[in-house]
mmCIF file of C-alpha atoms and ligand atoms in Angstrom:
data_model
loop_
_atom_site.group_PDB
_atom_site.id
_atom_site.type_symbol
_atom_site.label_atom_id
_atom_site.label_comp_id
_atom_site.label_asym_id
_atom_site.label_seq_id
_atom_site.Cartn_x
_atom_site.Cartn_y
_atom_site.Cartn_z
ATOM 1 C CA UNK A 1 5.422 -16.830 31.078
ATOM 2 C CA UNK A 2 7.041 -18.563 28.110
ATOM 3 C CA UNK A 3 10.462 -17.976 26.593
ATOM 4 C CA UNK A 4 10.535 -15.689 23.576
ATOM 5 C CA UNK A 5 7.269 -14.103 24.523
ATOM 6 C CA UNK A 6 6.237 -10.551 24.343
ATOM 7 C CA UNK A 7 4.602 -10.062 27.713
ATOM 8 C CA UNK A 8 3.747 -6.380 27.573
ATOM 9 C CA UNK A 9 3.396 -3.700 24.950
ATOM 10 C CA UNK A 10 2.837 0.058 25.263
ATOM 11 C CA UNK A 11 2.074 2.009 22.125
ATOM 12 C CA UNK A 12 1.825 5.769 21.737
ATOM 13 C CA UNK A 13 1.165 7.787 18.608
ATOM 14 C CA UNK A 14 1.207 4.922 16.101
ATOM 15 C CA UNK A 15 -1.342 5.369 13.261
ATOM 16 C CA UNK A 16 -4.788 5.593 14.901
ATOM 17 C CA UNK A 17 -3.462 4.506 18.318
ATOM 18 C CA UNK A 18 -2.906 7.472 20.617
ATOM 19 C CA UNK A 19 -2.137 5.432 23.692
ATOM 20 C CA UNK A 20 -2.698 1.726 24.289
ATOM 21 C CA UNK A 21 -1.417 -0.986 26.562
ATOM 22 C CA UNK A 22 -1.457 -4.706 25.981
ATOM 23 C CA UNK A 23 -0.519 -7.303 28.589
ATOM 24 C CA UNK A 24 0.262 -10.182 26.301
ATOM 25 C CA UNK A 25 1.276 -12.821 28.768
ATOM 26 C CA UNK A 26 -0.431 -15.696 26.909
ATOM 27 C CA UNK A 27 0.430 -18.147 24.142
ATOM 28 C CA UNK A 28 -2.339 -16.753 21.973
ATOM 29 C CA UNK A 29 -3.308 -13.095 21.940
ATOM 30 C CA UNK A 30 -6.485 -12.538 19.950
ATOM 31 C CA UNK A 31 -7.180 -8.978 18.776
ATOM 32 C CA UNK A 32 -10.605 -8.384 17.315
ATOM 33 C CA UNK A 33 -12.591 -5.412 16.109
ATOM 34 C CA UNK A 34 -14.053 -3.666 13.125
ATOM 35 C CA UNK A 35 -12.225 -2.713 9.952
ATOM 36 C CA UNK A 36 -9.851 0.160 10.549
ATOM 37 C CA UNK A 37 -10.031 -0.293 14.344
ATOM 38 C CA UNK A 38 -6.248 -0.620 14.698
ATOM 39 C CA UNK A 39 -5.702 -4.411 14.963
ATOM 40 C CA UNK A 40 -2.978 -4.577 12.311
ATOM 41 C CA UNK A 41 -1.453 -1.494 13.889
ATOM 42 C CA UNK A 42 -0.844 -3.489 17.076
ATOM 43 C CA UNK A 43 0.951 -6.123 14.990
ATOM 44 C CA UNK A 44 2.870 -3.363 13.258
ATOM 45 C CA UNK A 45 4.008 -2.079 16.673
ATOM 46 C CA UNK A 46 5.474 -5.500 17.489
ATOM 47 C CA UNK A 47 7.119 -5.640 14.067
ATOM 48 C CA UNK A 48 8.665 -2.197 14.596
ATOM 49 C CA UNK A 49 10.170 -3.386 17.874
ATOM 50 C CA UNK A 50 11.663 -6.461 16.237
ATOM 51 C CA UNK A 51 12.885 -5.021 12.953
ATOM 52 C CA UNK A 52 13.004 -1.251 13.399
ATOM 53 C CA UNK A 53 10.939 -0.611 10.277
ATOM 54 C CA UNK A 54 7.367 -1.091 9.180
ATOM 55 C CA UNK A 55 6.150 -3.839 6.868
ATOM 56 C CA UNK A 56 3.394 -1.648 5.472
ATOM 57 C CA UNK A 57 4.346 0.195 2.313
ATOM 58 C CA UNK A 58 4.571 3.958 1.962
ATOM 59 C CA UNK A 59 1.096 3.869 0.372
ATOM 60 C CA UNK A 60 -0.297 3.337 3.860
ATOM 61 C CA UNK A 61 0.898 6.818 4.825
ATOM 62 C CA UNK A 62 2.871 8.080 7.802
ATOM 63 C CA UNK A 63 3.486 5.845 10.779
ATOM 64 C CA UNK A 64 3.221 8.636 13.359
ATOM 65 C CA UNK A 65 -0.331 9.468 14.440
ATOM 66 C CA UNK A 66 -1.412 12.559 12.568
ATOM 67 C CA UNK A 67 -2.233 14.472 15.790
ATOM 68 C CA UNK A 68 0.951 13.571 17.632
ATOM 69 C CA UNK A 69 4.629 14.431 17.240
ATOM 70 C CA UNK A 70 6.139 10.997 17.685
ATOM 71 C CA UNK A 71 5.549 7.277 17.866
ATOM 72 C CA UNK A 72 6.850 5.532 20.970
ATOM 73 C CA UNK A 73 6.642 1.825 21.545
ATOM 74 C CA UNK A 74 7.896 -0.190 24.489
ATOM 75 C CA UNK A 75 7.820 -3.942 24.635
ATOM 76 C CA UNK A 76 8.753 -6.253 27.440
ATOM 77 C CA UNK A 77 10.209 -9.386 25.913
ATOM 78 C CA UNK A 78 10.885 -12.457 28.023
ATOM 79 C CA UNK A 79 13.976 -14.188 26.716
ATOM 80 C CA UNK A 80 13.510 -17.043 29.218
ATOM 81 C CA UNK A 81 11.822 -17.578 32.548
ATOM 82 C CA UNK A 82 14.396 -15.463 34.388
ATOM 83 C CA UNK A 83 15.421 -12.842 31.859
ATOM 84 C CA UNK A 84 13.396 -10.104 30.285
ATOM 85 C CA UNK A 85 14.461 -7.237 28.089
ATOM 86 C CA UNK A 86 12.721 -3.961 27.428
ATOM 87 C CA UNK A 87 12.813 -2.812 23.816
ATOM 88 C CA UNK A 88 12.047 0.812 22.945
ATOM 89 C CA UNK A 89 11.293 2.218 19.544
ATOM 90 C CA UNK A 90 10.839 5.879 18.747
ATOM 91 C CA UNK A 91 10.059 7.703 15.536
ATOM 92 C CA UNK A 92 9.504 11.407 14.920
ATOM 93 C CA UNK A 93 10.014 13.941 12.174
ATOM 94 C CA UNK A 94 13.794 13.531 12.370
ATOM 95 C CA UNK A 95 14.062 9.739 12.099
ATOM 96 C CA UNK A 96 13.785 6.629 14.203
ATOM 97 C CA UNK A 97 15.822 4.683 16.717
ATOM 98 C CA UNK A 98 15.630 1.609 18.891
ATOM 99 C CA UNK A 99 17.277 0.639 22.130
ATOM 100 C CA UNK A 100 17.140 -2.151 24.634
ATOM 101 C CA UNK A 101 17.349 -2.063 28.414
ATOM 102 C CA UNK A 102 19.858 -3.382 29.373
ATOM 103 C CA UNK A 103 21.709 -1.864 26.386
ATOM 104 C CA UNK A 104 23.674 -4.967 25.348
ATOM 105 C CA UNK A 105 20.760 -7.353 25.809
ATOM 106 C CA UNK A 106 20.855 -8.966 22.379
ATOM 107 C CA UNK A 107 24.519 -8.823 21.407
ATOM 108 C CA UNK A 108 25.776 -8.357 17.895
ATOM 109 C CA UNK A 109 24.173 -11.337 16.240
ATOM 110 C CA UNK A 110 20.698 -9.829 16.282
ATOM 111 C CA UNK A 111 21.254 -7.129 13.754
ATOM 112 C CA UNK A 112 18.278 -7.823 11.469
ATOM 113 C CA UNK A 113 15.610 -8.726 13.975
ATOM 114 C CA UNK A 114 15.967 -8.146 17.698
ATOM 115 C CA UNK A 115 13.691 -11.030 18.395
ATOM 116 C CA UNK A 116 12.619 -13.718 15.929
ATOM 117 C CA UNK A 117 9.375 -12.865 14.259
ATOM 118 C CA UNK A 118 7.287 -14.315 11.465
ATOM 119 C CA UNK A 119 4.464 -12.480 9.801
ATOM 120 C CA UNK A 120 1.481 -13.582 7.762
ATOM 121 C CA UNK A 121 0.037 -10.372 6.360
ATOM 122 C CA UNK A 122 -3.560 -9.827 5.344
ATOM 123 C CA UNK A 123 -2.368 -9.727 1.727
ATOM 124 C CA UNK A 124 -1.159 -13.234 0.879
ATOM 125 C CA UNK A 125 -1.591 -12.597 -2.859
ATOM 126 C CA UNK A 126 1.414 -10.251 -2.675
ATOM 127 C CA UNK A 127 3.844 -13.077 -1.980
ATOM 128 C CA UNK A 128 2.246 -15.695 -4.234
ATOM 129 C CA UNK A 129 1.264 -13.646 -7.272
ATOM 130 C CA UNK A 130 3.008 -10.301 -6.828
ATOM 131 C CA UNK A 131 6.379 -9.011 -7.944
ATOM 132 C CA UNK A 132 9.118 -11.706 -7.918
ATOM 133 C CA UNK A 133 11.187 -9.321 -5.805
ATOM 134 C CA UNK A 134 8.897 -10.124 -2.864
ATOM 135 C CA UNK A 135 9.622 -13.834 -3.249
ATOM 136 C CA UNK A 136 13.365 -13.170 -3.532
ATOM 137 C CA UNK A 137 13.180 -11.151 -0.318
ATOM 138 C CA UNK A 138 11.267 -13.957 1.361
ATOM 139 C CA UNK A 139 13.845 -16.465 0.159
ATOM 140 C CA UNK A 140 16.848 -14.373 1.142
ATOM 141 C CA UNK A 141 15.583 -13.231 4.517
ATOM 142 C CA UNK A 142 14.799 -16.802 5.510
ATOM 143 C CA UNK A 143 17.870 -18.153 3.749
ATOM 144 C CA UNK A 144 20.227 -15.885 5.645
ATOM 145 C CA UNK A 145 18.818 -17.125 8.939
ATOM 146 C CA UNK A 146 19.775 -20.567 7.642
ATOM 147 C CA UNK A 147 23.245 -19.461 6.527
ATOM 148 C CA UNK A 148 24.205 -15.886 7.344
ATOM 149 C CA UNK A 149 26.788 -15.800 4.521
ATOM 150 C CA UNK A 150 23.862 -15.201 2.179
ATOM 151 C CA UNK A 151 23.403 -11.660 3.552
ATOM 152 C CA UNK A 152 26.922 -10.519 2.679
ATOM 153 C CA UNK A 153 26.940 -12.446 -0.622
ATOM 154 C CA UNK A 154 23.743 -10.724 -1.667
ATOM 155 C CA UNK A 155 25.053 -7.256 -0.781
ATOM 156 C CA UNK A 156 28.295 -7.859 -2.691
ATOM 157 C CA UNK A 157 26.404 -9.116 -5.736
ATOM 158 C CA UNK A 158 24.079 -6.117 -5.575
ATOM 159 C CA UNK A 159 27.033 -3.711 -5.677
ATOM 160 C CA UNK A 160 28.493 -5.494 -8.702
ATOM 161 C CA UNK A 161 25.095 -5.557 -10.428
ATOM 162 C CA UNK A 162 24.700 -1.801 -9.948
ATOM 163 C CA UNK A 163 28.151 -1.160 -11.474
ATOM 164 C CA UNK A 164 27.567 -3.556 -14.338
ATOM 165 C CA UNK A 165 24.184 -2.019 -15.156
ATOM 166 C CA UNK A 166 25.708 1.471 -15.100
ATOM 167 C CA UNK A 167 28.402 0.292 -17.533
ATOM 168 C CA UNK A 168 25.842 -1.439 -19.781
ATOM 169 C CA UNK A 169 23.824 1.773 -19.985
ATOM 170 C CA UNK A 170 26.699 3.107 -22.054
ATOM 171 C CA UNK A 171 25.496 0.752 -24.835
ATOM 172 C CA UNK A 172 28.147 -0.525 -27.260
ATOM 173 C CA UNK A 173 30.941 0.852 -25.048
ATOM 174 C CA UNK A 174 30.630 -1.893 -22.415
ATOM 175 C CA UNK A 175 33.663 -4.148 -22.685
ATOM 176 C CA UNK A 176 32.783 -6.830 -20.129
ATOM 177 C CA UNK A 177 34.916 -5.447 -17.277
ATOM 178 C CA UNK A 178 32.313 -6.387 -14.629
ATOM 179 C CA UNK A 179 31.502 -9.855 -15.971
ATOM 180 C CA UNK A 180 33.972 -11.832 -13.905
ATOM 181 C CA UNK A 181 32.869 -10.295 -10.601
ATOM 182 C CA UNK A 182 29.234 -10.623 -11.705
ATOM 183 C CA UNK A 183 29.630 -14.344 -12.409
ATOM 184 C CA UNK A 184 31.569 -15.033 -9.208
ATOM 185 C CA UNK A 185 29.251 -13.170 -6.862
ATOM 186 C CA UNK A 186 26.129 -14.265 -8.755
ATOM 187 C CA UNK A 187 27.036 -17.939 -8.571
ATOM 188 C CA UNK A 188 27.783 -17.597 -4.841
ATOM 189 C CA UNK A 189 24.345 -16.120 -4.176
ATOM 190 C CA UNK A 190 22.739 -18.876 -6.231
ATOM 191 C CA UNK A 191 24.656 -21.642 -4.443
ATOM 192 C CA UNK A 192 23.656 -20.305 -1.010
ATOM 193 C CA UNK A 193 20.038 -19.939 -2.080
ATOM 194 C CA UNK A 194 20.019 -23.478 -3.501
ATOM 195 C CA UNK A 195 21.401 -24.835 -0.207
ATOM 196 C CA UNK A 196 18.396 -23.372 1.559
ATOM 197 C CA UNK A 197 15.776 -24.177 -1.076
ATOM 198 C CA UNK A 198 16.306 -27.892 -1.033
ATOM 199 C CA UNK A 199 15.439 -28.393 2.678
ATOM 200 C CA UNK A 200 12.699 -25.785 2.224
ATOM 201 C CA UNK A 201 11.117 -27.893 -0.517
ATOM 202 C CA UNK A 202 11.185 -30.986 1.722
ATOM 203 C CA UNK A 203 9.715 -29.066 4.660
ATOM 204 C CA UNK A 204 6.997 -27.611 2.428
ATOM 205 C CA UNK A 205 6.173 -31.060 1.003
ATOM 206 C CA UNK A 206 5.877 -32.483 4.511
ATOM 207 C CA UNK A 207 3.415 -29.760 5.547
ATOM 208 C CA UNK A 208 1.237 -29.694 2.449
ATOM 209 C CA UNK A 209 -0.104 -33.255 2.991
ATOM 210 C CA UNK A 210 -3.226 -32.070 4.833
ATOM 211 C CA UNK A 211 -4.277 -29.807 1.979
ATOM 212 C CA UNK A 212 -5.689 -31.741 -0.970
ATOM 213 C CA UNK A 213 -5.474 -28.786 -3.352
ATOM 214 C CA UNK A 214 -1.690 -28.981 -3.046
ATOM 215 C CA UNK A 215 -1.402 -32.656 -4.006
ATOM 216 C CA UNK A 216 0.208 -32.000 -7.364
ATOM 217 C CA UNK A 217 1.800 -28.643 -6.588
ATOM 218 C CA UNK A 218 5.577 -28.307 -6.452
ATOM 219 C CA UNK A 219 7.703 -25.536 -4.989
ATOM 220 C CA UNK A 220 10.348 -24.730 -7.580
ATOM 221 C CA UNK A 221 13.351 -22.417 -7.459
ATOM 222 C CA UNK A 222 14.332 -20.699 -10.688
ATOM 223 C CA UNK A 223 17.778 -19.261 -10.393
ATOM 224 C CA UNK A 224 17.519 -16.475 -12.972
ATOM 225 C CA UNK A 225 19.300 -18.037 -15.933
ATOM 226 C CA UNK A 226 19.130 -21.202 -18.020
ATOM 227 C CA UNK A 227 19.497 -24.406 -16.030
ATOM 228 C CA UNK A 228 21.924 -25.991 -18.487
ATOM 229 C CA UNK A 229 24.408 -23.093 -18.486
ATOM 230 C CA UNK A 230 26.897 -21.604 -16.069
ATOM 231 C CA UNK A 231 26.293 -17.895 -15.420
ATOM 232 C CA UNK A 232 29.258 -16.936 -17.643
ATOM 233 C CA UNK A 233 27.839 -18.935 -20.565
ATOM 234 C CA UNK A 234 24.396 -17.481 -19.933
ATOM 235 C CA UNK A 235 25.908 -13.967 -20.204
ATOM 236 C CA UNK A 236 27.516 -14.907 -23.523
ATOM 237 C CA UNK A 237 24.149 -16.111 -24.796
ATOM 238 C CA UNK A 238 22.420 -12.778 -24.078
ATOM 239 C CA UNK A 239 25.271 -10.367 -24.849
ATOM 240 C CA UNK A 240 23.667 -8.533 -27.764
ATOM 241 C CA UNK A 241 20.342 -8.361 -25.921
ATOM 242 C CA UNK A 242 22.039 -6.818 -22.883
ATOM 243 C CA UNK A 243 23.858 -4.240 -24.973
ATOM 244 C CA UNK A 244 20.612 -3.284 -26.703
ATOM 245 C CA UNK A 245 18.594 -3.100 -23.488
ATOM 246 C CA UNK A 246 21.297 -1.541 -21.295
ATOM 247 C CA UNK A 247 20.982 -3.755 -18.207
ATOM 248 C CA UNK A 248 21.781 -7.251 -16.916
ATOM 249 C CA UNK A 249 19.004 -9.534 -18.147
ATOM 250 C CA UNK A 250 20.120 -12.774 -16.488
ATOM 251 C CA UNK A 251 21.462 -13.495 -13.007
ATOM 252 C CA UNK A 252 20.299 -14.139 -9.463
ATOM 253 C CA UNK A 253 18.499 -10.781 -9.418
ATOM 254 C CA UNK A 254 15.974 -12.462 -11.754
ATOM 255 C CA UNK A 255 15.484 -15.564 -9.568
ATOM 256 C CA UNK A 256 12.029 -16.664 -8.457
ATOM 257 C CA UNK A 257 10.325 -19.150 -6.199
ATOM 258 C CA UNK A 258 7.361 -20.638 -8.012
ATOM 259 C CA UNK A 259 4.469 -22.927 -7.269
ATOM 260 C CA UNK A 260 3.974 -25.145 -10.276
ATOM 261 C CA UNK A 261 1.375 -27.687 -11.351
ATOM 262 C CA UNK A 262 2.325 -29.860 -14.331
ATOM 263 C CA UNK A 263 5.306 -27.603 -14.927
ATOM 264 C CA UNK A 264 3.227 -24.415 -15.194
ATOM 265 C CA UNK A 265 2.424 -21.712 -12.669
ATOM 266 C CA UNK A 266 -0.536 -22.889 -10.654
ATOM 267 C CA UNK A 267 -3.554 -20.635 -10.103
ATOM 268 C CA UNK A 268 -4.892 -20.328 -6.570
ATOM 269 C CA UNK A 269 -7.932 -18.788 -4.893
ATOM 270 C CA UNK A 270 -7.490 -16.174 -2.167
ATOM 271 C CA UNK A 271 -8.046 -18.710 0.606
ATOM 272 C CA UNK A 272 -5.612 -21.131 -0.994
ATOM 273 C CA UNK A 273 -3.001 -18.376 -1.217
ATOM 274 C CA UNK A 274 -3.475 -17.678 2.468
ATOM 275 C CA UNK A 275 -2.853 -21.361 3.253
ATOM 276 C CA UNK A 276 0.243 -21.300 1.039
ATOM 277 C CA UNK A 277 1.776 -18.284 2.746
ATOM 278 C CA UNK A 278 1.194 -19.924 6.132
ATOM 279 C CA UNK A 279 2.834 -23.149 4.934
ATOM 280 C CA UNK A 280 5.839 -21.373 3.446
ATOM 281 C CA UNK A 281 6.405 -19.447 6.662
ATOM 282 C CA UNK A 282 5.874 -22.558 8.782
ATOM 283 C CA UNK A 283 8.308 -24.531 6.621
ATOM 284 C CA UNK A 284 10.967 -21.838 7.167
ATOM 285 C CA UNK A 285 10.266 -21.773 10.886
ATOM 286 C CA UNK A 286 10.701 -25.541 11.113
ATOM 287 C CA UNK A 287 14.096 -25.238 9.416
ATOM 288 C CA UNK A 288 15.231 -22.336 11.570
ATOM 289 C CA UNK A 289 14.235 -24.004 14.816
ATOM 290 C CA UNK A 290 15.793 -27.279 13.601
ATOM 291 C CA UNK A 291 19.014 -25.370 13.123
ATOM 292 C CA UNK A 292 18.970 -24.164 16.724
ATOM 293 C CA UNK A 293 17.462 -20.698 16.275
ATOM 294 C CA UNK A 294 14.910 -19.489 18.775
ATOM 295 C CA UNK A 295 11.221 -19.915 18.059
ATOM 296 C CA UNK A 296 9.613 -16.931 16.438
ATOM 297 C CA UNK A 297 6.739 -14.845 17.682
ATOM 298 C CA UNK A 298 3.994 -15.040 15.041
ATOM 299 C CA UNK A 299 1.945 -12.132 13.787
ATOM 300 C CA UNK A 300 -1.124 -13.499 12.006
ATOM 301 C CA UNK A 301 -3.097 -10.696 10.421
ATOM 302 C CA UNK A 302 -6.741 -11.431 9.667
ATOM 303 C CA UNK A 303 -5.744 -15.054 9.685
ATOM 304 C CA UNK A 304 -9.145 -16.667 9.253
ATOM 305 C CA UNK A 305 -10.549 -14.496 6.487
ATOM 306 C CA UNK A 306 -11.003 -16.403 3.228
ATOM 307 C CA UNK A 307 -10.400 -19.761 4.941
ATOM 308 C CA UNK A 308 -13.131 -22.380 5.150
ATOM 309 C CA UNK A 309 -13.478 -24.203 8.458
ATOM 310 C CA UNK A 310 -11.385 -27.208 7.442
ATOM 311 C CA UNK A 311 -8.507 -25.097 6.226
ATOM 312 C CA UNK A 312 -8.773 -22.750 9.216
ATOM 313 C CA UNK A 313 -8.653 -25.756 11.564
ATOM 314 C CA UNK A 314 -5.649 -27.309 9.792
ATOM 315 C CA UNK A 315 -3.706 -24.055 9.650
ATOM 316 C CA UNK A 316 -4.412 -23.269 13.312
ATOM 317 C CA UNK A 317 -3.288 -26.668 14.426
ATOM 318 C CA UNK A 318 0.037 -26.152 12.649
ATOM 319 C CA UNK A 319 0.511 -22.784 14.330
ATOM 320 C CA UNK A 320 -0.437 -24.099 17.765
ATOM 321 C CA UNK A 321 1.973 -27.034 17.299
ATOM 322 C CA UNK A 322 4.887 -24.614 16.920
ATOM 323 C CA UNK A 323 4.541 -23.890 20.647
ATOM 324 C CA UNK A 324 5.297 -20.242 19.874
ATOM 325 C CA UNK A 325 3.450 -17.159 20.982
ATOM 326 C CA UNK A 326 0.800 -16.119 18.467
ATOM 327 C CA UNK A 327 -0.683 -12.647 17.983
ATOM 328 C CA UNK A 328 -3.702 -13.013 15.718
ATOM 329 C CA UNK A 329 -6.318 -10.575 14.470
ATOM 330 C CA UNK A 330 -9.884 -11.141 13.367
ATOM 331 C CA UNK A 331 -13.070 -9.215 12.928
ATOM 332 C CA UNK A 332 -15.070 -11.315 15.406
ATOM 333 C CA UNK A 333 -14.574 -12.018 19.111
ATOM 334 C CA UNK A 334 -14.572 -15.747 18.505
ATOM 335 C CA UNK A 335 -12.336 -17.694 16.196
ATOM 336 C CA UNK A 336 -14.289 -19.834 13.685
ATOM 337 C CA UNK A 337 -12.695 -23.001 14.901
ATOM 338 C CA UNK A 338 -10.290 -22.513 17.749
ATOM 339 C CA UNK A 339 -11.185 -23.796 21.179
ATOM 340 C CA UNK A 340 -8.418 -22.601 23.448
ATOM 341 C CA UNK A 341 -10.339 -20.106 25.554
ATOM 342 C CA UNK A 342 -8.274 -20.869 28.613
ATOM 343 C CA UNK A 343 -5.049 -19.943 26.813
ATOM 344 C CA UNK A 344 -6.315 -16.855 25.148
ATOM 345 C CA UNK A 345 -5.818 -13.199 25.978
ATOM 346 C CA UNK A 346 -8.530 -11.355 24.089
ATOM 347 C CA UNK A 347 -8.530 -7.667 23.273
ATOM 348 C CA UNK A 348 -11.282 -5.656 21.678
ATOM 349 C CA UNK A 349 -9.764 -3.000 19.449
ATOM 350 C CA UNK A 350 -11.933 0.036 18.794
ATOM 351 C CA UNK A 351 -10.827 3.393 17.357
ATOM 352 C CA UNK A 352 -7.238 2.652 18.352
ATOM 353 C CA UNK A 353 -8.103 1.708 21.959
ATOM 354 C CA UNK A 354 -7.619 -1.761 23.456
ATOM 355 C CA UNK A 355 -9.902 -3.342 26.025
ATOM 356 C CA UNK A 356 -9.153 -6.713 27.544
ATOM 357 C CA UNK A 357 -12.129 -9.088 27.273
ATOM 358 C CA UNK A 358 -11.238 -12.430 28.854
HETATM 359 N N1 ATP B 401 -0.766 8.453 10.685
HETATM 360 C C1 ATP B 401 -2.011 8.125 10.996
HETATM 361 N N2 ATP B 401 -2.708 8.861 11.901
HETATM 362 C C2 ATP B 401 -3.957 8.526 12.254
HETATM 363 N N3 ATP B 401 -4.624 7.459 11.753
HETATM 364 C C3 ATP B 401 -3.978 6.695 10.844
HETATM 365 C C4 ATP B 401 -2.645 6.988 10.416
HETATM 366 N N4 ATP B 401 -2.261 6.035 9.526
HETATM 367 C C5 ATP B 401 -3.303 5.209 9.392
HETATM 368 N N5 ATP B 401 -4.350 5.594 10.169
HETATM 369 C C6 ATP B 401 -5.653 4.948 10.369
HETATM 370 O O1 ATP B 401 -5.442 3.940 11.347
HETATM 371 C C7 ATP B 401 -6.290 2.846 11.119
HETATM 372 C C8 ATP B 401 -5.386 1.632 11.122
HETATM 373 O O2 ATP B 401 -6.073 0.578 10.743
HETATM 374 P P1 ATP B 401 -5.548 -0.930 10.823
HETATM 375 O O3 ATP B 401 -5.038 -1.301 9.499
HETATM 376 O O4 ATP B 401 -4.699 -1.138 12.003
HETATM 377 O O5 ATP B 401 -6.982 -1.561 11.067
HETATM 378 P P2 ATP B 401 -7.475 -3.043 11.256
HETATM 379 O O6 ATP B 401 -8.211 -3.076 12.555
HETATM 380 O O7 ATP B 401 -6.357 -3.981 11.083
HETATM 381 O O8 ATP B 401 -8.516 -3.117 10.054
HETATM 382 P P3 ATP B 401 -8.912 -4.258 8.997
HETATM 383 O O9 ATP B 401 -9.850 -5.206 9.724
HETATM 384 O O10 ATP B 401 -9.651 -3.457 7.971
HETATM 385 O O11 ATP B 401 -7.664 -4.872 8.511
HETATM 386 C C9 ATP B 401 -6.997 3.104 9.796
HETATM 387 O O12 ATP B 401 -8.297 3.570 10.081
HETATM 388 C C10 ATP B 401 -6.170 4.220 9.156
HETATM 389 O O13 ATP B 401 -6.935 5.106 8.376
#
């Protein structure tokens, strides 16, 4: 049994899973089965235990199985060789809650995630090409694990932004009363983000070497206003525009994390985007572990789809090198490239039921 491993999982009433048990006492847990079988749902169960919410949008429908009243998940998490903690999650028509046994197992510091977790979803395009808000979330979630002041700074800025936008909605009546707080809190968020981005860029550069298609690609942080101006000056420059449009048009709420080639947004194939998401997550993990945080459990959804054998091999070797526990899904019983049979717990997932295969 390793430290920071999930060694057992019981799931009831989650999506198409009525009742399933997974003994995950292995460094790599491979879940395979047909489309819609429930593989991602197993990953979702682990995510719910860690974060208390789902990562799948509301479009995916209700979490609770449509024939059951509630979702109940129990996970046995081994903190180290001697200590394990049971985590329980429950959701029903009235809401959701989580508890640990023993109750104070994780202390106060684990408010966001009860155990460290990193996820590569089956939709890598979302992070690379989708709404910039997703990239800001990625940046801030990982950045606050680097420096937890970013969490509070971001919340404070958000409150000021809401007030300022409400005042700007009044059109010509806005007299700048929120500008000072906006500049102060906005520059704090930007400074904390920048402190994280610079090691992130180095970590990303170090990892991308194996992937030729990334030779001339740079990871660039855009802070949300002109580089050559302070935030106060940037506000002055857009004052009439803001009054006309009725909201704050510059600031850290417009920041982005971009992948550029020759100074322009680079275009990537689906497989390349999958590699990129893996590298970005791995770069963050390297920084977090380097800073003394515990190694994350990895959820790798449909990890090999769209990857050719070379890329699949390179990505796998980076994941295996982390020494962390990996939960990976695929359509086939065998990985395209991986040869770690002896380390692998394999589960066939079929109509929401799990059968151990190894
Ligand atoms: N509340 C619910 N009750 C019952 N079934 C549900 C509910 N929500 C979703 N489902 C079904 O549960 C299944 C969950 O599929 P999941 O995404 O876990 O499959 P998967 O094995 O990862 O598939 P793929 O290989 O296509 O990614 C889907 O068939 C979906 O229609």
